[in-house]
Amino acid sequence: MATPDIGINYDDITTASGLLTTAANDTIAPELTTLYNSVHNLLQNGGGLYMIQTSPAIQAQYEQFNSSALQCVEAIKSFAKMFSDLVANLQSMDSKLAYNITHPSSS
């Protein structure tokens, strides 16, 4: 049996978009901030892991990691927006096609 060439479920797409947005904004980004603050405080003088040369080196590496992780959060948000934009664009296209079919002289 052949698979269909297209299958669209707006609710499924909208749900995925919402899950991505929620995860990025309410879970991942806040957790990254908590982790960053914890590592930053740990590496300060009196913070639990302080060595005059090593701690700044670790901090610099962690900042690079954190920056990359924040870029991943932004990428997740971009995927969420892409999915929500797809729904809007597909619904608009569907409406326009239906109109053009039912009003052929208006095209």
CSV table of C-alpha atoms in Angstrom, one decimal:
chain,number,residue,atom,x,y,z
A,1,MET,CA,0.0,0.0,0.0
A,2,ALA,CA,1.4,3.4,-1.0
A,3,THR,CA,1.8,6.1,1.6
A,4,PRO,CA,0.1,9.4,1.0
A,5,ASP,CA,2.1,12.2,-0.5
A,6,ILE,CA,0.9,14.7,2.1
A,7,GLY,CA,-0.6,14.5,5.5
A,8,ILE,CA,-1.3,17.5,7.7
A,9,ASN,CA,-2.7,17.7,11.2
A,10,TYR,CA,-2.8,21.3,12.4
A,11,ASP,CA,-3.4,20.3,16.0
A,12,ASP,CA,-0.3,18.0,16.0
A,13,ILE,CA,1.9,20.7,14.5
A,14,THR,CA,0.6,23.4,16.9
A,15,THR,CA,1.1,21.0,19.8
A,16,ALA,CA,4.7,20.3,18.8
A,17,SER,CA,5.3,24.1,18.4
A,18,GLY,CA,3.9,24.8,21.8
A,19,LEU,CA,6.0,22.0,23.5
A,20,LEU,CA,9.1,23.4,21.9
A,21,THR,CA,8.4,26.9,23.0
A,22,THR,CA,7.5,25.9,26.5
A,23,ALA,CA,10.6,23.7,26.9
A,24,ALA,CA,12.9,26.5,25.6
A,25,ASN,CA,11.3,29.3,27.7
A,26,ASP,CA,10.2,27.6,30.8
A,27,THR,CA,12.6,24.7,31.3
A,28,ILE,CA,15.8,24.8,29.4
A,29,ALA,CA,16.7,28.5,29.5
A,30,PRO,CA,15.9,28.9,33.2
A,31,GLU,CA,17.9,25.7,34.0
A,32,LEU,CA,20.9,27.0,32.0
A,33,THR,CA,20.7,30.2,34.0
A,34,THR,CA,20.6,28.3,37.3
A,35,LEU,CA,23.6,26.1,36.2
A,36,TYR,CA,25.6,29.1,35.0
A,37,ASN,CA,25.1,30.9,38.3
A,38,SER,CA,26.0,27.8,40.2
A,39,VAL,CA,29.2,27.3,38.3
A,40,HIS,CA,30.1,31.0,38.4
A,41,ASN,CA,29.6,31.1,42.2
A,42,LEU,CA,31.6,27.8,42.7
A,43,LEU,CA,34.6,29.2,40.8
A,44,GLN,CA,34.8,32.5,42.8
A,45,ASN,CA,37.2,33.0,45.7
A,46,GLY,CA,35.6,31.3,48.6
A,47,GLY,CA,33.1,29.6,46.3
A,48,GLY,CA,34.2,26.0,46.8
A,49,LEU,CA,36.6,25.5,43.8
A,50,TYR,CA,39.0,28.4,43.5
A,51,MET,CA,42.4,28.3,42.1
A,52,ILE,CA,44.0,31.6,40.9
A,53,GLN,CA,44.7,30.4,37.4
A,54,THR,CA,42.5,27.4,36.9
A,55,SER,CA,39.2,28.8,38.0
A,56,PRO,CA,39.2,31.6,35.4
A,57,ALA,CA,40.2,29.1,32.7
A,58,ILE,CA,37.3,26.9,33.7
A,59,GLN,CA,35.0,29.9,33.8
A,60,ALA,CA,36.0,30.9,30.3
A,61,GLN,CA,35.3,27.4,29.0
A,62,TYR,CA,32.0,27.2,30.8
A,63,GLU,CA,31.0,30.6,29.3
A,64,GLN,CA,31.7,29.2,25.8
A,65,PHE,CA,29.6,26.1,26.6
A,66,ASN,CA,26.8,28.2,28.0
A,67,SER,CA,26.8,30.5,25.0
A,68,SER,CA,26.5,27.4,22.7
A,69,ALA,CA,23.7,26.0,24.9
A,70,LEU,CA,21.8,29.4,24.7
A,71,GLN,CA,22.2,29.2,20.9
A,72,CYS,CA,20.5,25.8,21.0
A,73,VAL,CA,17.6,27.3,23.0
A,74,GLU,CA,17.3,29.9,20.3
A,75,ALA,CA,17.3,27.2,17.6
A,76,ILE,CA,14.5,25.4,19.5
A,77,LYS,CA,12.5,28.6,19.5
A,78,SER,CA,13.2,28.9,15.7
A,79,PHE,CA,11.8,25.5,15.1
A,80,ALA,CA,8.7,26.3,17.1
A,81,LYS,CA,8.1,29.4,15.1
A,82,MET,CA,8.7,27.6,11.9
A,83,PHE,CA,6.0,25.0,12.8
A,84,SER,CA,3.5,27.7,13.8
A,85,ASP,CA,4.3,29.7,10.6
A,86,LEU,CA,3.8,26.5,8.6
A,87,VAL,CA,0.3,26.1,10.1
A,88,ALA,CA,-0.6,29.7,9.3
A,89,ASN,CA,0.8,29.5,5.7
A,90,LEU,CA,-0.8,26.1,5.0
A,91,GLN,CA,-4.2,27.3,6.2
A,92,SER,CA,-3.9,30.4,4.1
A,93,MET,CA,-2.9,28.4,1.1
A,94,ASP,CA,-5.8,26.1,1.6
A,95,SER,CA,-8.3,28.9,1.8
A,96,LYS,CA,-6.9,30.6,-1.3
A,97,LEU,CA,-7.0,27.4,-3.3
A,98,ALA,CA,-10.5,26.6,-2.3
A,99,TYR,CA,-11.6,30.2,-3.2
A,100,ASN,CA,-9.8,30.0,-6.6
A,101,ILE,CA,-11.5,26.6,-7.3
A,102,THR,CA,-15.0,27.9,-6.4
A,103,HIS,CA,-14.5,31.3,-8.1
A,104,PRO,CA,-12.5,30.5,-11.2
A,105,SER,CA,-13.1,33.8,-12.9
A,106,SER,CA,-11.6,35.7,-10.0
A,107,SER,CA,-8.2,34.2,-10.4
